[in-house]
PDB file of C-alpha atoms in Angstrom:
ATOM      1  CA  MET B   1     -23.320   7.004  17.445  1.00 54.00           C
ATOM      2  CA  ALA B   2     -20.237   5.817  15.032  1.00 76.00           C
ATOM      3  CA  PHE B   3     -17.358   7.677  14.918  1.00 90.00           C
ATOM      4  CA  THR B   4     -16.809   7.783  11.212  1.00 95.00           C
ATOM      5  CA  LEU B   5     -19.658   9.241   8.348  1.00 96.00           C
ATOM      6  CA  GLU B   6     -21.923   6.647   7.627  1.00 96.00           C
ATOM      7  CA  LEU B   7     -23.503   6.287   4.147  1.00 97.00           C
ATOM      8  CA  GLY B   8     -26.516   8.323   3.679  1.00 97.00           C
ATOM      9  CA  GLN B   9     -25.258  11.395   5.749  1.00 98.00           C
ATOM     10  CA  LYS B  10     -25.226  14.779   4.727  1.00 98.00           C
ATOM     11  CA  ALA B  11     -21.207  15.845   3.969  1.00 98.00           C
ATOM     12  CA  PRO B  12     -20.594  18.339   6.985  1.00 98.00           C
ATOM     13  CA  ASP B  13     -19.441  21.447   6.131  1.00 98.00           C
ATOM     14  CA  PHE B  14     -15.674  22.657   6.392  1.00 98.00           C
ATOM     15  CA  SER B  15     -13.522  25.984   5.848  1.00 98.00           C
ATOM     16  CA  LEU B  16     -10.639  25.411   5.361  1.00 98.00           C
ATOM     17  CA  PRO B  17      -7.088  27.550   4.270  1.00 98.00           C
ATOM     18  CA  ALA B  18      -6.158  26.182   1.173  1.00 98.00           C
ATOM     19  CA  THR B  19      -2.362  25.686  -0.101  1.00 98.00           C
ATOM     20  CA  ASP B  20      -3.245  27.677  -3.440  1.00 98.00           C
ATOM     21  CA  GLY B  21      -3.641  30.782  -0.282  1.00 98.00           C
ATOM     22  CA  LYS B  22      -7.256  30.883  -0.758  1.00 98.00           C
ATOM     23  CA  THR B  23     -10.321  28.708   1.718  1.00 98.00           C
ATOM     24  CA  TYR B  24     -13.038  26.423   1.015  1.00 98.00           C
ATOM     25  CA  SER B  25     -15.881  25.070   1.758  1.00 98.00           C
ATOM     26  CA  LEU B  26     -18.592  22.853   0.779  1.00 98.00           C
ATOM     27  CA  ALA B  27     -20.681  26.301  -1.061  1.00 97.00           C
ATOM     28  CA  ASP B  28     -16.976  26.561  -3.311  1.00 98.00           C
ATOM     29  CA  PHE B  29     -17.669  22.685  -5.316  1.00 98.00           C
ATOM     30  CA  LYS B  30     -21.341  24.190  -5.562  1.00 96.00           C
ATOM     31  CA  ASN B  31     -21.368  22.891  -9.545  1.00 96.00           C
ATOM     32  CA  ALA B  32     -19.461  19.258  -8.382  1.00 97.00           C
ATOM     33  CA  LYS B  33     -21.457  16.491  -9.390  1.00 97.00           C
ATOM     34  CA  MET B  34     -19.822  14.456  -6.947  1.00 98.00           C
ATOM     35  CA  LEU B  35     -17.624  15.586  -4.291  1.00 98.00           C
ATOM     36  CA  VAL B  36     -14.480  12.520  -3.050  1.00 98.00           C
ATOM     37  CA  VAL B  37     -13.530  14.465   0.380  1.00 98.00           C
ATOM     38  CA  PHE B  38      -9.983  12.368   1.828  1.00 98.00           C
ATOM     39  CA  PHE B  39      -7.911  12.756   4.417  1.00 98.00           C
ATOM     40  CA  THR B  40      -4.718  12.513   3.606  1.00 98.00           C
ATOM     41  CA  CYS B  41      -0.923  13.807   4.144  1.00 98.00           C
ATOM     42  CA  ASN B  42       2.408  14.191   3.348  1.00 97.00           C
ATOM     43  CA  HIS B  43       4.384  11.479   4.597  1.00 93.00           C
ATOM     44  CA  CYS B  44       2.537   8.956   4.940  1.00 96.00           C
ATOM     45  CA  PRO B  45       3.717   6.353   2.689  1.00 97.00           C
ATOM     46  CA  PHE B  46       0.057   4.566   2.452  1.00 98.00           C
ATOM     47  CA  VAL B  47      -0.689   8.244   0.498  1.00 98.00           C
ATOM     48  CA  VAL B  48       2.616   8.668  -0.827  1.00 97.00           C
ATOM     49  CA  GLY B  49       1.986   4.836  -2.539  1.00 97.00           C
ATOM     50  CA  SER B  50      -0.853   5.639  -4.472  1.00 98.00           C
ATOM     51  CA  ASP B  51      -1.370   9.113  -5.060  1.00 98.00           C
ATOM     52  CA  GLU B  52      -0.514   8.668  -8.440  1.00 98.00           C
ATOM     53  CA  VAL B  53      -3.433   6.334  -8.916  1.00 98.00           C
ATOM     54  CA  THR B  54      -6.004   8.640  -7.069  1.00 98.00           C
ATOM     55  CA  ARG B  55      -4.224  11.409  -9.176  1.00 98.00           C
ATOM     56  CA  LYS B  56      -5.353   9.169 -12.717  1.00 98.00           C
ATOM     57  CA  THR B  57      -8.745   8.583 -11.016  1.00 98.00           C
ATOM     58  CA  ALA B  58      -9.308  12.128  -9.845  1.00 98.00           C
ATOM     59  CA  GLU B  59      -8.181  13.382 -13.906  1.00 98.00           C
ATOM     60  CA  LYS B  60     -10.782  10.733 -15.632  1.00 98.00           C
ATOM     61  CA  PHE B  61     -13.733  11.256 -14.240  1.00 98.00           C
ATOM     62  CA  ALA B  62     -12.956  15.523 -13.767  1.00 98.00           C
ATOM     63  CA  ALA B  63     -15.165  16.135 -17.038  1.00 97.00           C
ATOM     64  CA  GLN B  64     -18.291  14.283 -15.543  1.00 97.00           C
ATOM     65  CA  GLY B  65     -17.866  16.601 -12.572  1.00 97.00           C
ATOM     66  CA  VAL B  66     -16.078  14.701 -10.092  1.00 98.00           C
ATOM     67  CA  GLN B  67     -14.000  16.980  -7.714  1.00 98.00           C
ATOM     68  CA  PHE B  68     -11.349  15.564  -5.293  1.00 98.00           C
ATOM     69  CA  ILE B  69     -10.555  17.833  -1.953  1.00 98.00           C
ATOM     70  CA  GLY B  70      -7.275  16.248   0.310  1.00 98.00           C
ATOM     71  CA  ILE B  71      -7.647  17.281   3.660  1.00 98.00           C
ATOM     72  CA  ASN B  72      -4.554  17.448   6.047  1.00 98.00           C
ATOM     73  CA  ALA B  73      -5.540  16.644   9.667  1.00 98.00           C
ATOM     74  CA  ASN B  74      -2.295  15.308  11.372  1.00 97.00           C
ATOM     75  CA  SER B  75      -0.774  16.877  14.157  1.00 96.00           C
ATOM     76  CA  VAL B  76       2.724  18.418  13.625  1.00 94.00           C
ATOM     77  CA  LYS B  77       3.982  17.496  16.836  1.00 93.00           C
ATOM     78  CA  THR B  78       3.778  13.742  16.316  1.00 92.00           C
ATOM     79  CA  LYS B  79       4.416  14.889  12.334  1.00 92.00           C
ATOM     80  CA  PRO B  80       6.415  17.973  11.623  1.00 93.00           C
ATOM     81  CA  ASN B  81       6.497  17.305   8.385  1.00 93.00           C
ATOM     82  CA  ASP B  82       2.719  17.000   8.275  1.00 95.00           C
ATOM     83  CA  SER B  83       2.844  21.224   8.096  1.00 96.00           C
ATOM     84  CA  PHE B  84       0.756  23.066   5.948  1.00 97.00           C
ATOM     85  CA  GLU B  85       4.400  24.391   4.855  1.00 97.00           C
ATOM     86  CA  GLY B  86       4.908  21.303   3.798  1.00 97.00           C
ATOM     87  CA  MET B  87       1.770  20.625   2.326  1.00 98.00           C
ATOM     88  CA  VAL B  88       2.293  23.590   0.036  1.00 98.00           C
ATOM     89  CA  GLU B  89       5.863  22.285  -1.211  1.00 97.00           C
ATOM     90  CA  ARG B  90       4.294  18.822  -1.775  1.00 97.00           C
ATOM     91  CA  MET B  91       1.916  20.889  -4.205  1.00 98.00           C
ATOM     92  CA  GLU B  92       4.042  23.036  -6.061  1.00 97.00           C
ATOM     93  CA  GLU B  93       6.357  20.070  -6.983  1.00 97.00           C
ATOM     94  CA  LYS B  94       3.467  17.203  -7.225  1.00 98.00           C
ATOM     95  CA  GLN B  95       1.003  19.390  -8.844  1.00 98.00           C
ATOM     96  CA  PHE B  96      -2.036  17.592  -7.858  1.00 98.00           C
ATOM     97  CA  PRO B  97      -5.282  18.116  -9.363  1.00 98.00           C
ATOM     98  CA  TRP B  98      -7.254  18.601  -6.301  1.00 98.00           C
ATOM     99  CA  VAL B  99      -7.523  21.636  -3.269  1.00 98.00           C
ATOM    100  CA  TYR B 100      -5.498  20.646  -0.443  1.00 98.00           C
ATOM    101  CA  VAL B 101      -6.472  22.038   2.891  1.00 98.00           C
ATOM    102  CA  ARG B 102      -4.928  22.157   6.598  1.00 98.00           C
ATOM    103  CA  ASP B 103      -7.223  21.171   8.904  1.00 98.00           C
ATOM    104  CA  GLU B 104      -5.570  22.631  12.221  1.00 97.00           C
ATOM    105  CA  SER B 105      -8.050  22.155  14.884  1.00 97.00           C
ATOM    106  CA  GLN B 106      -8.458  18.257  13.931  1.00 97.00           C
ATOM    107  CA  GLN B 107     -12.181  19.298  13.719  1.00 97.00           C
ATOM    108  CA  VAL B 108     -13.323  18.613   9.735  1.00 98.00           C
ATOM    109  CA  ALA B 109     -11.829  14.973  10.363  1.00 97.00           C
ATOM    110  CA  LYS B 110     -13.391  14.547  13.692  1.00 96.00           C
ATOM    111  CA  VAL B 111     -16.826  15.420  11.900  1.00 97.00           C
ATOM    112  CA  TYR B 112     -15.885  12.951   9.663  1.00 97.00           C
ATOM    113  CA  GLY B 113     -14.631  10.785  11.845  1.00 96.00           C
ATOM    114  CA  ALA B 114     -11.714   9.920   9.567  1.00 96.00           C
ATOM    115  CA  LEU B 115     -10.172   7.309  10.571  1.00 95.00           C
ATOM    116  CA  ARG B 116      -6.464   6.485   8.556  1.00 96.00           C
ATOM    117  CA  THR B 117      -4.433   8.779   5.559  1.00 97.00           C
ATOM    118  CA  PRO B 118      -5.635   8.194   3.016  1.00 98.00           C
ATOM    119  CA  HIS B 119      -9.436   7.588   3.960  1.00 98.00           C
ATOM    120  CA  PHE B 120     -12.131   8.185   0.843  1.00 98.00           C
ATOM    121  CA  PHE B 121     -15.895  10.389   1.433  1.00 98.00           C
ATOM    122  CA  VAL B 122     -17.334  10.309  -1.702  1.00 98.00           C
ATOM    123  CA  PHE B 123     -20.986  12.176  -2.162  1.00 98.00           C
ATOM    124  CA  ASP B 124     -23.265  12.392  -4.587  1.00 98.00           C
ATOM    125  CA  GLU B 125     -25.026  15.661  -6.007  1.00 97.00           C
ATOM    126  CA  ASP B 126     -26.763  16.103  -2.678  1.00 97.00           C
ATOM    127  CA  ARG B 127     -23.635  15.251  -0.624  1.00 98.00           C
ATOM    128  CA  ARG B 128     -24.796  11.863   1.233  1.00 98.00           C
ATOM    129  CA  LEU B 129     -22.202   9.907   1.103  1.00 98.00           C
ATOM    130  CA  VAL B 130     -22.130   6.948  -1.186  1.00 98.00           C
ATOM    131  CA  TYR B 131     -18.887   5.439  -0.560  1.00 98.00           C
ATOM    132  CA  THR B 132     -16.532   5.795   2.108  1.00 98.00           C
ATOM    133  CA  GLY B 133     -13.278   3.562   2.451  1.00 97.00           C
ATOM    134  CA  ARG B 134     -10.005   3.598   1.411  1.00 98.00           C
ATOM    135  CA  GLY B 135      -8.811   3.774  -2.415  1.00 98.00           C
ATOM    136  CA  LEU B 136      -7.114   0.542  -3.215  1.00 98.00           C
ATOM    137  CA  ASP B 137      -6.290  -2.669  -2.031  1.00 97.00           C
ATOM    138  CA  ASN B 138      -2.528  -2.029  -1.497  1.00 97.00           C
ATOM    139  CA  PRO B 139      -1.826   2.084  -1.485  1.00 97.00           C
ATOM    140  CA  ARG B 140       1.758   1.079  -0.026  1.00 97.00           C
ATOM    141  CA  GLU B 141       2.620  -0.974  -2.895  1.00 97.00           C
ATOM    142  CA  SER B 142      -0.011   0.268  -5.154  1.00 97.00           C
ATOM    143  CA  GLU B 143       1.728  -1.983  -8.428  1.00 97.00           C
ATOM    144  CA  LYS B 144       0.357  -4.584  -6.518  1.00 97.00           C
ATOM    145  CA  ALA B 145      -2.466  -3.594  -6.594  1.00 97.00           C
ATOM    146  CA  THR B 146      -6.140  -5.541  -8.068  1.00 97.00           C
ATOM    147  CA  VAL B 147      -8.738  -3.149  -7.061  1.00 97.00           C
ATOM    148  CA  ASN B 148      -9.674   0.549  -7.033  1.00 98.00           C
ATOM    149  CA  ASP B 149     -12.645   0.075  -5.081  1.00 98.00           C
ATOM    150  CA  LEU B 150     -12.713   4.428  -5.186  1.00 98.00           C
ATOM    151  CA  GLU B 151     -12.629   4.221  -8.602  1.00 98.00           C
ATOM    152  CA  ASN B 152     -15.072   1.582  -9.137  1.00 98.00           C
ATOM    153  CA  ALA B 153     -17.541   3.165  -6.903  1.00 98.00           C
ATOM    154  CA  ILE B 154     -17.003   6.661  -8.753  1.00 98.00           C
ATOM    155  CA  THR B 155     -17.576   4.524 -12.259  1.00 98.00           C
ATOM    156  CA  GLU B 156     -20.368   2.967 -10.539  1.00 98.00           C
ATOM    157  CA  HIS B 157     -22.597   6.038  -9.648  1.00 98.00           C
ATOM    158  CA  VAL B 158     -21.411   8.338 -12.820  1.00 97.00           C
ATOM    159  CA  ALA B 159     -23.908   5.669 -14.359  1.00 97.00           C
ATOM    160  CA  GLY B 160     -25.895   6.198 -12.842  1.00 96.00           C
ATOM    161  CA  GLN B 161     -26.014   2.368 -10.475  1.00 97.00           C
ATOM    162  CA  LYS B 162     -26.055   1.729  -6.920  1.00 96.00           C
ATOM    163  CA  VAL B 163     -23.218   1.328  -5.337  1.00 97.00           C
ATOM    164  CA  SER B 164     -22.132  -2.421  -5.498  1.00 97.00           C
ATOM    165  CA  THR B 165     -19.311  -1.580  -2.456  1.00 97.00           C
ATOM    166  CA  PRO B 166     -19.727   1.280  -0.666  1.00 97.00           C
ATOM    167  CA  LEU B 167     -17.565   0.478   2.550  1.00 97.00           C
ATOM    168  CA  THR B 168     -14.606  -0.849   2.864  1.00 97.00           C
ATOM    169  CA  ASN B 169     -11.786  -0.169   5.304  1.00 95.00           C
ATOM    170  CA  PRO B 170      -9.128   2.065   4.972  1.00 96.00           C
ATOM    171  CA  LEU B 171      -5.557   1.753   4.723  1.00 96.00           C
ATOM    172  CA  GLY B 172      -3.122   3.806   5.723  1.00 95.00           C
ATOM    173  CA  CYS B 173      -1.260   5.677   8.939  1.00 95.00           C
ATOM    174  CA  ASN B 174      -3.861   6.384  11.680  1.00 94.00           C
ATOM    175  CA  VAL B 175      -4.472  10.453  11.793  1.00 96.00           C
ATOM    176  CA  LYS B 176      -2.313  11.688  14.294  1.00 96.00           C
ATOM    177  CA  TRP B 177      -4.451  13.149  17.157  1.00 95.00           C
ATOM    178  CA  ASP B 178      -3.021  16.063  18.775  1.00 94.00           C
ATOM    179  CA  GLY B 179      -1.820  15.251  21.794  1.00 93.00           C
ATOM    180  CA  LYS B 180      -1.880  11.701  21.817  1.00 92.00           C
ATOM    181  CA  ASP B 181       1.113   9.015  20.688  1.00 90.00           C
ATOM    182  CA  GLU B 182       1.053   8.459  17.232  1.00 87.00           C
ATOM    183  CA  HIS B 183      -0.768   5.305  16.799  1.00 88.00           C
ATOM    184  CA  TRP B 184      -3.551   6.380  19.104  1.00 89.00           C
ATOM    185  CA  MET B 185      -7.093   6.155  18.218  1.00 87.00           C
ATOM    186  CA  PRO B 186     -10.096   7.644  19.162  1.00 85.00           C
ATOM    187  CA  ALA B 187     -12.069   4.398  21.398  1.00 82.00           C
ATOM    188  CA  GLU B 188     -14.840   4.420  18.893  1.00 83.00           C
ATOM    189  CA  ALA B 189     -13.163   4.350  16.058  1.00 82.00           C
ATOM    190  CA  CYS B 190     -13.795   0.942  14.752  1.00 80.00           C
ATOM    191  CA  ASP B 191     -13.646  -1.194  11.275  1.00 84.00           C
ATOM    192  CA  LEU B 192     -15.997  -0.206   8.943  1.00 89.00           C
ATOM    193  CA  VAL B 193     -16.210  -3.726   7.513  1.00 89.00           C
ATOM    194  CA  SER B 194     -16.220  -6.367  10.315  1.00 77.00           C
ATOM    195  CA  PRO B 195     -14.130  -9.218   8.674  1.00 66.00           C
ATOM    196  CA  LYS B 196     -15.391 -11.872   7.302  1.00 58.00           C
TER     197      LYS B 196
END
């Protein structure tokens, strides 16, 4: 079985605490026409470099019923500043237009098959996966990015079209798994798209 959710699979449920003091599950997004679940964190330069572009995408499609939830699953033993307290501070400072939740056990990251930060999973109204992978082709230096795969996928789906590039490799730091070296990845984790 593939490590990462495959296209057409249903979004696994979760119950995770957010920086706003609430706990969220899929049911809290039941009215969303599309749900973007993305694995993110506080410190990663690929996240920090592209968060403002992700903000613009979230704001652009909010009126069309597209909602975003960011999940931080990084081990605080590896990256102490990825703590829940750090998440609260970051949201207070940045006021991002998404819910930001903590996956302390890393179970949700495992079920989704999160590879890197950021790693985006876009689900349709039936919560089936229509796109997964990167946001930008250069998230670390977003001003140099030439392709916004996340926005393209949402644009096409909202317009009732098939997503033309439903699978890309996420670009970023790997998820920091508890008790492992910071560069460790599960053996079954692999690129979503083979190099041409």
